[in-house]
PDB file of C-alpha atoms and ligand atoms in Angstrom:
ATOM      1  CA  MET R   1      -1.545  -1.122 -47.491  1.00 85.00           C
ATOM      2  CA  ASP R   2      -1.647   1.548 -44.758  1.00 96.00           C
ATOM      3  CA  TYR R   3      -3.352   0.967 -41.186  1.00 97.00           C
ATOM      4  CA  ILE R   4      -6.055   3.804 -42.304  1.00 98.00           C
ATOM      5  CA  GLU R   5      -6.700   2.202 -45.480  1.00 98.00           C
ATOM      6  CA  ALA R   6      -7.090  -1.895 -44.822  1.00 98.00           C
ATOM      7  CA  ILE R   7      -9.040  -0.278 -41.238  1.00 98.00           C
ATOM      8  CA  SER R   8     -11.524   1.286 -43.243  1.00 98.00           C
ATOM      9  CA  GLN R   9     -12.064  -1.186 -45.744  1.00 98.00           C
ATOM     10  CA  SER R  10     -11.900  -4.118 -42.927  1.00 98.00           C
ATOM     11  CA  TYR R  11     -14.377  -1.379 -41.291  1.00 98.00           C
ATOM     12  CA  ASP R  12     -16.395  -1.169 -44.749  1.00 98.00           C
ATOM     13  CA  LEU R  13     -16.953  -4.972 -45.042  1.00 98.00           C
ATOM     14  CA  VAL R  14     -17.792  -6.255 -41.908  1.00 98.00           C
ATOM     15  CA  LEU R  15     -20.097  -3.379 -41.266  1.00 96.00           C
ATOM     16  CA  LYS R  16     -22.248  -4.785 -44.379  1.00 95.00           C
ATOM     17  CA  LEU R  17     -22.144  -8.666 -42.984  1.00 95.00           C
ATOM     18  CA  GLU R  18     -25.198 -10.204 -41.659  1.00 94.00           C
ATOM     19  CA  ASP R  19     -24.250 -10.406 -38.320  1.00 93.00           C
ATOM     20  CA  ARG R  20     -24.875 -13.842 -36.528  1.00 93.00           C
ATOM     21  CA  GLY R  21     -23.681 -13.434 -33.605  1.00 96.00           C
ATOM     22  CA  LYS R  22     -26.076 -13.436 -30.547  1.00 96.00           C
ATOM     23  CA  ILE R  23     -25.858 -10.185 -27.459  1.00 96.00           C
ATOM     24  CA  ALA R  24     -24.854 -12.124 -23.994  1.00 94.00           C
ATOM     25  CA  ASN R  25     -28.274 -12.111 -22.276  1.00 89.00           C
ATOM     26  CA  TYR R  26     -26.691 -13.717 -18.532  1.00 91.00           C
ATOM     27  CA  ILE R  27     -25.976 -10.818 -17.706  1.00 93.00           C
ATOM     28  CA  PRO R  28     -28.878  -9.006 -18.151  1.00 93.00           C
ATOM     29  CA  GLU R  29     -27.642  -5.579 -18.199  1.00 94.00           C
ATOM     30  CA  LEU R  30     -25.435  -6.777 -21.512  1.00 95.00           C
ATOM     31  CA  ALA R  31     -28.302  -7.530 -23.138  1.00 95.00           C
ATOM     32  CA  LYS R  32     -29.540  -4.082 -22.767  1.00 95.00           C
ATOM     33  CA  VAL R  33     -26.376  -2.616 -25.582  1.00 96.00           C
ATOM     34  CA  GLY R  34     -27.673  -1.576 -28.761  1.00 96.00           C
ATOM     35  CA  PRO R  35     -26.509  -4.595 -31.232  1.00 96.00           C
ATOM     36  CA  ASP R  36     -25.305  -2.632 -34.286  1.00 96.00           C
ATOM     37  CA  LYS R  37     -23.178  -1.048 -32.120  1.00 98.00           C
ATOM     38  CA  PHE R  38     -19.923  -1.320 -34.075  1.00 98.00           C
ATOM     39  CA  GLY R  39     -16.177   0.797 -32.976  1.00 98.00           C
ATOM     40  CA  VAL R  40     -12.515   0.231 -33.726  1.00 98.00           C
ATOM     41  CA  HIS R  41      -8.750   2.041 -32.528  1.00 98.00           C
ATOM     42  CA  ILE R  42      -5.813   2.001 -33.467  1.00 98.00           C
ATOM     43  CA  THR R  43      -2.966   3.696 -31.292  1.00 98.00           C
ATOM     44  CA  THR R  44       0.393   2.461 -32.755  1.00 98.00           C
ATOM     45  CA  VAL R  45       3.771   2.922 -31.557  1.00 97.00           C
ATOM     46  CA  ASP R  46       4.973   5.577 -33.583  1.00 96.00           C
ATOM     47  CA  GLN R  47       2.091   7.028 -32.384  1.00 94.00           C
ATOM     48  CA  LEU R  48      -1.194   6.791 -35.353  1.00 97.00           C
ATOM     49  CA  LYS R  49      -4.306   7.731 -34.065  1.00 98.00           C
ATOM     50  CA  PHE R  50      -7.114   6.573 -35.663  1.00 98.00           C
ATOM     51  CA  GLY R  51     -11.042   5.582 -34.861  1.00 98.00           C
ATOM     52  CA  LEU R  52     -14.074   4.864 -36.915  1.00 98.00           C
ATOM     53  CA  GLY R  53     -17.266   3.653 -36.135  1.00 98.00           C
ATOM     54  CA  ASN R  54     -18.825   4.088 -32.349  1.00 98.00           C
ATOM     55  CA  TYR R  55     -14.882   3.982 -30.469  1.00 98.00           C
ATOM     56  CA  GLN R  56     -15.952   6.297 -28.355  1.00 98.00           C
ATOM     57  CA  GLU R  57     -18.970   4.906 -26.781  1.00 98.00           C
ATOM     58  CA  LYS R  58     -17.367   3.308 -22.986  1.00 98.00           C
ATOM     59  CA  PHE R  59     -18.779  -0.778 -23.274  1.00 98.00           C
ATOM     60  CA  SER R  60     -18.207  -3.197 -20.685  1.00 98.00           C
ATOM     61  CA  ILE R  61     -15.335  -4.779 -20.855  1.00 98.00           C
ATOM     62  CA  GLN R  62     -15.634  -7.783 -19.134  1.00 98.00           C
ATOM     63  CA  SER R  63     -13.025 -10.775 -19.534  1.00 97.00           C
ATOM     64  CA  ILE R  64     -10.922  -7.667 -20.761  1.00 98.00           C
ATOM     65  CA  ALA R  65      -9.679  -6.247 -17.615  1.00 98.00           C
ATOM     66  CA  LYS R  66      -7.970  -9.877 -17.133  1.00 98.00           C
ATOM     67  CA  VAL R  67      -5.444  -8.593 -18.270  1.00 98.00           C
ATOM     68  CA  LEU R  68      -4.805  -5.904 -16.339  1.00 98.00           C
ATOM     69  CA  SER R  69      -5.763  -8.117 -13.046  1.00 98.00           C
ATOM     70  CA  LEU R  70      -2.606 -10.195 -13.587  1.00 98.00           C
ATOM     71  CA  CYS R  71      -0.359  -7.383 -14.481  1.00 98.00           C
ATOM     72  CA  LEU R  72      -0.529  -5.351 -11.458  1.00 98.00           C
ATOM     73  CA  ALA R  73      -0.101  -8.981  -9.711  1.00 98.00           C
ATOM     74  CA  TYR R  74       2.306 -10.526 -11.666  1.00 98.00           C
ATOM     75  CA  LYS R  75       5.057  -6.954 -11.718  1.00 98.00           C
ATOM     76  CA  MET R  76       4.296  -8.052  -7.470  1.00 97.00           C
ATOM     77  CA  GLN R  77       4.628 -11.015  -7.052  1.00 97.00           C
ATOM     78  CA  GLY R  78       6.329 -11.997 -10.042  1.00 97.00           C
ATOM     79  CA  GLU R  79       7.001 -15.779 -10.782  1.00 97.00           C
ATOM     80  CA  LYS R  80       5.682 -17.061  -7.953  1.00 97.00           C
ATOM     81  CA  ILE R  81       2.136 -16.174  -9.391  1.00 98.00           C
ATOM     82  CA  TRP R  82       2.364 -19.972 -11.604  1.00 98.00           C
ATOM     83  CA  SER R  83       2.625 -21.741  -7.952  1.00 97.00           C
ATOM     84  CA  ARG R  84      -0.713 -20.993  -7.837  1.00 98.00           C
ATOM     85  CA  LEU R  85      -2.254 -21.107 -11.375  1.00 98.00           C
ATOM     86  CA  GLY R  86      -0.665 -22.305 -14.811  1.00 97.00           C
ATOM     87  CA  VAL R  87      -0.141 -21.242 -18.290  1.00 98.00           C
ATOM     88  CA  GLU R  88      -1.731 -23.666 -20.509  1.00 96.00           C
ATOM     89  CA  PRO R  89      -4.406 -22.991 -23.486  1.00 95.00           C
ATOM     90  CA  SER R  90      -7.626 -25.005 -21.495  1.00 93.00           C
ATOM     91  CA  GLY R  91      -9.536 -25.943 -24.501  1.00 90.00           C
ATOM     92  CA  THR R  92     -12.526 -25.370 -22.663  1.00 90.00           C
ATOM     93  CA  GLY R  93     -15.069 -22.039 -22.302  1.00 90.00           C
ATOM     94  CA  PHE R  94     -14.102 -19.501 -20.059  1.00 93.00           C
ATOM     95  CA  ASN R  95     -16.631 -20.297 -17.290  1.00 92.00           C
ATOM     96  CA  SER R  96     -15.874 -24.457 -17.350  1.00 92.00           C
ATOM     97  CA  LEU R  97     -15.998 -26.244 -13.677  1.00 94.00           C
ATOM     98  CA  VAL R  98     -14.713 -29.422 -15.477  1.00 94.00           C
ATOM     99  CA  GLN R  99     -10.649 -28.646 -15.808  1.00 94.00           C
ATOM    100  CA  LEU R 100     -10.395 -28.200 -12.249  1.00 96.00           C
ATOM    101  CA  GLU R 101     -11.374 -31.236 -10.328  1.00 95.00           C
ATOM    102  CA  THR R 102      -9.018 -33.188 -11.625  1.00 94.00           C
ATOM    103  CA  ASP R 103      -6.734 -30.310 -11.634  1.00 96.00           C
ATOM    104  CA  ASN R 104      -7.503 -30.433  -8.113  1.00 96.00           C
ATOM    105  CA  GLY R 105      -8.441 -26.316  -8.230  1.00 97.00           C
ATOM    106  CA  ILE R 106      -4.957 -25.027  -9.657  1.00 98.00           C
ATOM    107  CA  PRO R 107      -6.910 -23.314 -13.325  1.00 98.00           C
ATOM    108  CA  ARG R 108      -4.953 -23.826 -17.055  1.00 97.00           C
ATOM    109  CA  ASN R 109      -4.390 -20.016 -16.789  1.00 97.00           C
ATOM    110  CA  PRO R 110      -5.381 -16.665 -15.241  1.00 98.00           C
ATOM    111  CA  PHE R 111      -8.132 -15.053 -18.578  1.00 97.00           C
ATOM    112  CA  ILE R 112     -10.495 -18.694 -17.523  1.00 97.00           C
ATOM    113  CA  ASN R 113     -12.499 -17.624 -14.845  1.00 97.00           C
ATOM    114  CA  ALA R 114     -10.731 -19.800 -12.273  1.00 98.00           C
ATOM    115  CA  GLY R 115      -7.456 -17.949 -13.067  1.00 98.00           C
ATOM    116  CA  ALA R 116      -8.670 -14.633 -12.808  1.00 98.00           C
ATOM    117  CA  MET R 117     -10.392 -15.387  -8.941  1.00 98.00           C
ATOM    118  CA  VAL R 118      -7.111 -16.864  -7.581  1.00 98.00           C
ATOM    119  CA  ILE R 119      -5.460 -13.769  -9.097  1.00 98.00           C
ATOM    120  CA  ILE R 120      -8.269 -11.979  -7.434  1.00 98.00           C
ATOM    121  CA  ASP R 121      -7.609 -13.333  -4.737  1.00 98.00           C
ATOM    122  CA  ILE R 122      -3.206 -12.426  -4.487  1.00 98.00           C
ATOM    123  CA  LEU R 123      -4.919  -9.132  -5.473  1.00 98.00           C
ATOM    124  CA  LEU R 124      -6.807  -9.033  -2.120  1.00 98.00           C
ATOM    125  CA  SER R 125      -4.329 -10.548  -0.171  1.00 98.00           C
ATOM    126  CA  ASN R 126      -0.921  -8.190  -0.682  1.00 98.00           C
ATOM    127  CA  LEU R 127      -2.928  -4.798  -1.715  1.00 98.00           C
ATOM    128  CA  GLY R 128      -4.859  -1.964   1.720  1.00 97.00           C
ATOM    129  CA  ASP R 129      -7.489  -0.884  -0.872  1.00 98.00           C
ATOM    130  CA  PRO R 130      -7.173  -3.823  -3.680  1.00 98.00           C
ATOM    131  CA  LYS R 131     -10.696  -1.954  -5.845  1.00 98.00           C
ATOM    132  CA  MET R 132      -9.229   1.435  -5.552  1.00 98.00           C
ATOM    133  CA  GLU R 133      -5.011   0.684  -6.169  1.00 98.00           C
ATOM    134  CA  LEU R 134      -6.272  -1.293  -9.511  1.00 98.00           C
ATOM    135  CA  LEU R 135      -8.005   1.223 -10.916  1.00 98.00           C
ATOM    136  CA  LYS R 136      -5.625   3.520 -10.191  1.00 97.00           C
ATOM    137  CA  PHE R 137      -2.666   1.317 -11.611  1.00 97.00           C
ATOM    138  CA  ILE R 138      -4.822   1.319 -14.975  1.00 98.00           C
ATOM    139  CA  ARG R 139      -5.683   4.394 -14.856  1.00 97.00           C
ATOM    140  CA  SER R 140      -1.732   4.962 -14.315  1.00 96.00           C
ATOM    141  CA  LEU R 141      -1.592   3.041 -17.951  1.00 96.00           C
ATOM    142  CA  THR R 142      -3.235   6.403 -19.981  1.00 93.00           C
ATOM    143  CA  ASN R 143      -3.787   9.534 -18.173  1.00 82.00           C
ATOM    144  CA  GLN R 144      -7.034   8.669 -18.574  1.00 81.00           C
ATOM    145  CA  GLN R 145      -9.092   9.437 -15.072  1.00 85.00           C
ATOM    146  CA  ASN R 146     -12.975   8.488 -16.142  1.00 90.00           C
ATOM    147  CA  ILE R 147     -12.513   4.620 -16.400  1.00 96.00           C
ATOM    148  CA  ASP R 148     -14.320   3.313 -13.755  1.00 97.00           C
ATOM    149  CA  TYR R 149     -16.392   0.251 -12.487  1.00 98.00           C
ATOM    150  CA  SER R 150     -19.783  -0.089 -13.510  1.00 98.00           C
ATOM    151  CA  ARG R 151     -22.441  -0.895 -10.239  1.00 97.00           C
ATOM    152  CA  THR R 152     -24.997  -1.843 -12.420  1.00 97.00           C
ATOM    153  CA  ILE R 153     -23.318  -4.015 -14.258  1.00 97.00           C
ATOM    154  CA  SER R 154     -21.193  -5.943 -11.388  1.00 97.00           C
ATOM    155  CA  ASN R 155     -24.783  -5.656  -9.784  1.00 97.00           C
ATOM    156  CA  SER R 156     -26.271  -7.410 -12.375  1.00 96.00           C
ATOM    157  CA  GLU R 157     -23.930 -10.175 -12.742  1.00 96.00           C
ATOM    158  CA  LYS R 158     -23.588 -10.813  -9.134  1.00 94.00           C
ATOM    159  CA  SER R 159     -27.324 -11.207  -9.163  1.00 94.00           C
ATOM    160  CA  TYR R 160     -26.855 -13.948 -11.495  1.00 93.00           C
ATOM    161  CA  GLY R 161     -23.588 -14.994 -11.399  1.00 93.00           C
ATOM    162  CA  TYR R 162     -24.525 -18.382  -9.764  1.00 95.00           C
ATOM    163  CA  ARG R 163     -21.741 -20.568 -12.003  1.00 96.00           C
ATOM    164  CA  ASN R 164     -18.964 -17.922 -10.386  1.00 97.00           C
ATOM    165  CA  VAL R 165     -20.424 -18.950  -7.533  1.00 98.00           C
ATOM    166  CA  ALA R 166     -19.737 -22.223  -7.580  1.00 97.00           C
ATOM    167  CA  LEU R 167     -16.245 -22.071  -9.754  1.00 97.00           C
ATOM    168  CA  CYS R 168     -15.617 -19.385  -6.730  1.00 98.00           C
ATOM    169  CA  ASN R 169     -16.222 -22.194  -4.077  1.00 98.00           C
ATOM    170  CA  PHE R 170     -15.214 -25.264  -5.304  1.00 98.00           C
ATOM    171  CA  ILE R 171     -11.727 -23.608  -6.044  1.00 98.00           C
ATOM    172  CA  LYS R 172     -11.983 -22.541  -2.422  1.00 98.00           C
ATOM    173  CA  SER R 173     -12.453 -26.618  -0.989  1.00 98.00           C
ATOM    174  CA  PHE R 174      -8.841 -26.925  -3.147  1.00 98.00           C
ATOM    175  CA  GLY R 175      -7.389 -24.686  -0.843  1.00 98.00           C
ATOM    176  CA  ASN R 176      -6.575 -22.184  -4.083  1.00 98.00           C
ATOM    177  CA  LEU R 177      -8.221 -19.584  -2.350  1.00 98.00           C
ATOM    178  CA  GLU R 178      -6.548 -17.026   0.688  1.00 98.00           C
ATOM    179  CA  ASN R 179      -9.494 -15.901   0.968  1.00 98.00           C
ATOM    180  CA  GLU R 180     -13.617 -16.076   1.345  1.00 98.00           C
ATOM    181  CA  PRO R 181     -15.117 -16.947  -1.609  1.00 98.00           C
ATOM    182  CA  GLU R 182     -17.606 -13.545  -1.239  1.00 98.00           C
ATOM    183  CA  GLU R 183     -14.674 -11.354  -1.015  1.00 98.00           C
ATOM    184  CA  VAL R 184     -12.683 -12.765  -3.617  1.00 98.00           C
ATOM    185  CA  LEU R 185     -16.759 -12.742  -5.783  1.00 98.00           C
ATOM    186  CA  ASN R 186     -17.200  -9.367  -5.233  1.00 98.00           C
ATOM    187  CA  PHE R 187     -14.466  -8.121  -6.901  1.00 98.00           C
ATOM    188  CA  TYR R 188     -14.550 -10.249  -9.379  1.00 98.00           C
ATOM    189  CA  PHE R 189     -17.175  -8.575 -10.315  1.00 98.00           C
ATOM    190  CA  ASP R 190     -16.447  -5.559  -9.844  1.00 98.00           C
ATOM    191  CA  LEU R 191     -13.103  -5.601 -12.430  1.00 98.00           C
ATOM    192  CA  CYS R 192     -15.428  -7.517 -14.940  1.00 98.00           C
ATOM    193  CA  SER R 193     -18.136  -4.504 -14.647  1.00 98.00           C
ATOM    194  CA  LEU R 194     -14.824  -2.356 -15.956  1.00 98.00           C
ATOM    195  CA  GLU R 195     -16.174   0.372 -18.851  1.00 98.00           C
ATOM    196  CA  ALA R 196     -13.678   1.982 -21.500  1.00 98.00           C
ATOM    197  CA  SER R 197     -13.861   2.917 -25.186  1.00 98.00           C
ATOM    198  CA  CYS R 198     -12.138   1.574 -27.712  1.00 98.00           C
ATOM    199  CA  GLU R 199      -9.555   3.934 -27.944  1.00 97.00           C
ATOM    200  CA  GLN R 200      -8.752   3.798 -23.984  1.00 97.00           C
ATOM    201  CA  LEU R 201      -9.103   0.459 -24.713  1.00 98.00           C
ATOM    202  CA  SER R 202      -5.964   0.480 -27.073  1.00 98.00           C
ATOM    203  CA  GLU R 203      -4.099   3.041 -25.555  1.00 97.00           C
ATOM    204  CA  LEU R 204      -4.382   1.104 -21.920  1.00 97.00           C
ATOM    205  CA  PHE R 205      -2.465  -1.973 -24.002  1.00 98.00           C
ATOM    206  CA  LEU R 206      -0.416   0.229 -26.132  1.00 98.00           C
ATOM    207  CA  PHE R 207       2.710  -0.454 -22.751  1.00 98.00           C
ATOM    208  CA  LEU R 208       2.138  -4.525 -23.905  1.00 98.00           C
ATOM    209  CA  ALA R 209       3.321  -3.634 -27.691  1.00 98.00           C
ATOM    210  CA  ASN R 210       6.034  -1.179 -26.783  1.00 98.00           C
ATOM    211  CA  ASN R 211       8.563  -3.731 -24.503  1.00 98.00           C
ATOM    212  CA  GLY R 212       6.290  -3.435 -21.662  1.00 98.00           C
ATOM    213  CA  LYS R 213       6.381   0.455 -21.115  1.00 98.00           C
ATOM    214  CA  THR R 214       3.560   3.050 -21.796  1.00 97.00           C
ATOM    215  CA  LYS R 215       4.605   5.791 -24.663  1.00 95.00           C
ATOM    216  CA  HIS R 216       2.689   9.133 -22.471  1.00 93.00           C
ATOM    217  CA  ASP R 217       5.469   8.956 -19.435  1.00 95.00           C
ATOM    218  CA  ASN R 218       7.817   6.420 -20.449  1.00 96.00           C
ATOM    219  CA  THR R 219       7.158   3.915 -17.462  1.00 97.00           C
ATOM    220  CA  GLN R 220       9.073   0.775 -17.981  1.00 98.00           C
ATOM    221  CA  ILE R 221       5.507  -0.775 -16.308  1.00 98.00           C
ATOM    222  CA  LEU R 222       6.529  -5.022 -16.321  1.00 98.00           C
ATOM    223  CA  SER R 223       9.876  -6.005 -17.545  1.00 98.00           C
ATOM    224  CA  LEU R 224      10.605  -6.840 -21.169  1.00 97.00           C
ATOM    225  CA  SER R 225      10.341 -11.082 -19.640  1.00 97.00           C
ATOM    226  CA  LYS R 226       6.795 -10.193 -18.584  1.00 98.00           C
ATOM    227  CA  SER R 227       5.718  -7.917 -21.302  1.00 98.00           C
ATOM    228  CA  LYS R 228       6.076 -10.848 -23.487  1.00 98.00           C
ATOM    229  CA  ARG R 229       5.292 -13.320 -21.152  1.00 98.00           C
ATOM    230  CA  MET R 230       2.000 -11.780 -21.269  1.00 98.00           C
ATOM    231  CA  ASN R 231       1.728 -11.561 -24.850  1.00 98.00           C
ATOM    232  CA  ALA R 232       2.114 -15.347 -25.352  1.00 98.00           C
ATOM    233  CA  LEU R 233      -0.660 -15.944 -22.817  1.00 98.00           C
ATOM    234  CA  MET R 234      -2.812 -14.057 -24.826  1.00 98.00           C
ATOM    235  CA  GLN R 235      -1.973 -15.599 -28.036  1.00 96.00           C
ATOM    236  CA  THR R 236      -2.783 -19.032 -26.674  1.00 97.00           C
ATOM    237  CA  CYS R 237      -5.062 -18.335 -24.084  1.00 97.00           C
ATOM    238  CA  GLY R 238      -6.944 -14.962 -24.385  1.00 96.00           C
ATOM    239  CA  PHE R 239      -9.887 -16.563 -26.558  1.00 95.00           C
ATOM    240  CA  TYR R 240     -10.644 -19.404 -24.336  1.00 89.00           C
ATOM    241  CA  ASP R 241     -11.682 -22.164 -26.477  1.00 90.00           C
ATOM    242  CA  GLU R 242     -11.240 -20.875 -30.042  1.00 94.00           C
ATOM    243  CA  SER R 243      -7.418 -19.044 -29.050  1.00 95.00           C
ATOM    244  CA  GLY R 244      -6.117 -21.292 -31.518  1.00 95.00           C
ATOM    245  CA  GLU R 245      -8.907 -19.648 -34.248  1.00 95.00           C
ATOM    246  CA  PHE R 246      -7.328 -16.026 -33.869  1.00 96.00           C
ATOM    247  CA  ALA R 247      -3.908 -17.388 -34.253  1.00 96.00           C
ATOM    248  CA  PHE R 248      -5.216 -19.361 -37.386  1.00 96.00           C
ATOM    249  CA  LYS R 249      -7.011 -16.475 -38.897  1.00 96.00           C
ATOM    250  CA  VAL R 250      -6.022 -13.064 -37.466  1.00 97.00           C
ATOM    251  CA  GLY R 251      -2.197 -13.516 -36.462  1.00 97.00           C
ATOM    252  CA  LEU R 252      -1.920 -11.542 -32.793  1.00 97.00           C
ATOM    253  CA  ALA R 253      -1.773 -12.099 -29.854  1.00 98.00           C
ATOM    254  CA  GLY R 254      -5.061 -10.774 -27.729  1.00 97.00           C
ATOM    255  CA  LYS R 255      -8.119 -11.012 -25.152  1.00 98.00           C
ATOM    256  CA  SER R 256     -11.522 -10.819 -25.492  1.00 97.00           C
ATOM    257  CA  GLY R 257     -15.028 -10.690 -23.088  1.00 97.00           C
ATOM    258  CA  VAL R 258     -18.280 -10.977 -23.221  1.00 97.00           C
ATOM    259  CA  GLY R 259     -18.864  -6.984 -23.753  1.00 98.00           C
ATOM    260  CA  GLY R 260     -18.288  -7.386 -26.771  1.00 98.00           C
ATOM    261  CA  GLY R 261     -14.950  -5.754 -27.087  1.00 98.00           C
ATOM    262  CA  ILE R 262     -11.430  -7.695 -28.243  1.00 98.00           C
ATOM    263  CA  ILE R 263      -7.931  -6.088 -27.594  1.00 98.00           C
ATOM    264  CA  ALA R 264      -5.203  -7.040 -29.667  1.00 98.00           C
ATOM    265  CA  ILE R 265      -1.524  -6.377 -30.052  1.00 98.00           C
ATOM    266  CA  HIS R 266       1.356  -6.499 -32.984  1.00 98.00           C
ATOM    267  CA  PRO R 267       4.489  -5.599 -30.154  1.00 97.00           C
ATOM    268  CA  ASN R 268       6.806  -3.282 -31.510  1.00 97.00           C
ATOM    269  CA  GLN R 269       4.005  -1.233 -33.197  1.00 97.00           C
ATOM    270  CA  TYR R 270      -0.147  -1.310 -31.774  1.00 98.00           C
ATOM    271  CA  ALA R 271      -2.508  -2.608 -30.180  1.00 98.00           C
ATOM    272  CA  ILE R 272      -5.715  -2.579 -31.513  1.00 98.00           C
ATOM    273  CA  ALA R 273      -8.843  -2.974 -30.492  1.00 98.00           C
ATOM    274  CA  VAL R 274     -12.766  -3.097 -31.809  1.00 98.00           C
ATOM    275  CA  TRP R 275     -16.358  -3.585 -30.224  1.00 98.00           C
ATOM    276  CA  SER R 276     -19.135  -5.162 -31.601  1.00 98.00           C
ATOM    277  CA  PRO R 277     -21.286  -6.271 -28.536  1.00 98.00           C
ATOM    278  CA  LYS R 278     -22.978  -9.432 -30.807  1.00 98.00           C
ATOM    279  CA  LEU R 279     -21.383 -12.980 -29.764  1.00 97.00           C
ATOM    280  CA  ASN R 280     -20.054 -16.383 -31.720  1.00 95.00           C
ATOM    281  CA  GLU R 281     -21.010 -20.117 -29.797  1.00 93.00           C
ATOM    282  CA  LYS R 282     -17.549 -19.720 -27.951  1.00 91.00           C
ATOM    283  CA  GLY R 283     -18.579 -16.033 -26.580  1.00 92.00           C
ATOM    284  CA  ASN R 284     -16.323 -13.910 -28.693  1.00 94.00           C
ATOM    285  CA  SER R 285     -17.131 -11.228 -30.924  1.00 97.00           C
ATOM    286  CA  PHE R 286     -18.682 -11.556 -34.329  1.00 97.00           C
ATOM    287  CA  LYS R 287     -17.674  -8.895 -35.696  1.00 98.00           C
ATOM    288  CA  GLY R 288     -14.676  -8.036 -33.783  1.00 98.00           C
ATOM    289  CA  MET R 289     -12.941 -11.271 -34.976  1.00 97.00           C
ATOM    290  CA  ARG R 290     -14.305 -10.999 -38.692  1.00 97.00           C
ATOM    291  CA  PHE R 291     -13.243  -7.271 -38.502  1.00 98.00           C
ATOM    292  CA  LEU R 292      -9.367  -8.463 -37.074  1.00 98.00           C
ATOM    293  CA  GLU R 293      -9.423 -11.070 -39.492  1.00 98.00           C
ATOM    294  CA  GLU R 294      -9.829  -8.688 -42.423  1.00 98.00           C
ATOM    295  CA  PHE R 295      -7.535  -6.042 -41.295  1.00 98.00           C
ATOM    296  CA  THR R 296      -4.401  -8.197 -40.675  1.00 97.00           C
ATOM    297  CA  THR R 297      -5.217  -9.708 -44.074  1.00 97.00           C
ATOM    298  CA  LEU R 298      -5.317  -5.976 -45.864  1.00 97.00           C
ATOM    299  CA  SER R 299      -2.208  -4.858 -44.082  1.00 96.00           C
ATOM    300  CA  GLN R 300      -0.553  -7.973 -43.833  1.00 94.00           C
ATOM    301  CA  GLN R 301       0.886  -7.779 -40.777  1.00 89.00           C
ATOM    302  CA  SER R 302       0.518 -10.568 -38.142  1.00 89.00           C
ATOM    303  CA  ILE R 303       3.147 -11.883 -35.936  1.00 91.00           C
ATOM    304  CA  PHE R 304       3.614 -15.306 -37.782  1.00 90.00           C
TER     305      PHE R 304
HETATM  306  N1  LIG Z 401     -18.087 -11.081 -16.058  1.00 93.14           N
HETATM  307  C1  LIG Z 401     -17.879 -12.309 -17.339  1.00 93.14           C
HETATM  308  C2  LIG Z 401     -18.708 -13.942 -16.691  1.00 93.14           C
HETATM  309  O1  LIG Z 401     -17.468 -14.090 -15.289  1.00 93.14           O
HETATM  310  C3  LIG Z 401     -16.633 -12.422 -17.246  1.00 93.14           C
HETATM  311  C4  LIG Z 401     -16.855 -13.703 -18.783  1.00 93.14           C
HETATM  312  C5  LIG Z 401     -16.000 -12.978 -20.667  1.00 93.14           C
HETATM  313  O2  LIG Z 401     -15.788 -11.982 -20.431  1.00 93.14           O
HETATM  314  N2  LIG Z 401     -15.589 -14.239 -21.159  1.00 93.14           N
HETATM  315  O3  LIG Z 401     -18.858 -14.723 -17.184  1.00 93.14           O
END
């Protein structure tokens, strides 16, 4: 079945399912989003573009942005970043504190909150204007100048982000942050507040399906080896303690966010983004997971 047909059939099927997820309400602004939003968009390396539902509406991409901050830090600093954090799945929730104690403040991977904070610290130490330079980097991945941070979302998270404050201070206490926790947290909340539509996301992430090279201007963003490693990390750590389940049922590299978005990559084929705000108990989009499972089944294409 071709991609358009597989998307259309999966979309219709999942649209009808009862949504057993719950919207993230620990960030008050996220709770205001329409719970029935549902959008999907694919961009392939040979430039097929196809979307359904609310695929042009921007939403809060939350932890999906952690892939982009990691790309920039990895591009700038290379393999030495791995002395500050690991590449192992954590098997715990995205905001868990437990492993940091036994691991001496070295986060298991860059996609749990603790790991993303260490990456943010690296960007703060190595860029003159980190917030603007990260945004410039992200915008350069497509030609989309209207991708931006949301002050409303970042302020909303900041005012209730007690657990992230604890995580950040905890890492600092082990000496694994160069900058002050307050600075790291401010940038971390800004990162999570980035907004994009499914259409924009699938275009932003296409370079990871294209061996590290953008399609719109043929820029080698990451080397082939780094690009492969980014996909490997998404495959093993992109869904926290549901990463195994995602590999098992969907079979793509991917990353989720508590805004209900998921980006998934099939190397050499496509990037596909799906958005549905209600989350399962692991913090991943209930319908998004189901959609991608149907899609890879019907298209008979996965990385395995
Ligand atoms: N901003 C969110 C948090 O730190 C990101 C979590 C996520 O998307 N999984 O809690």
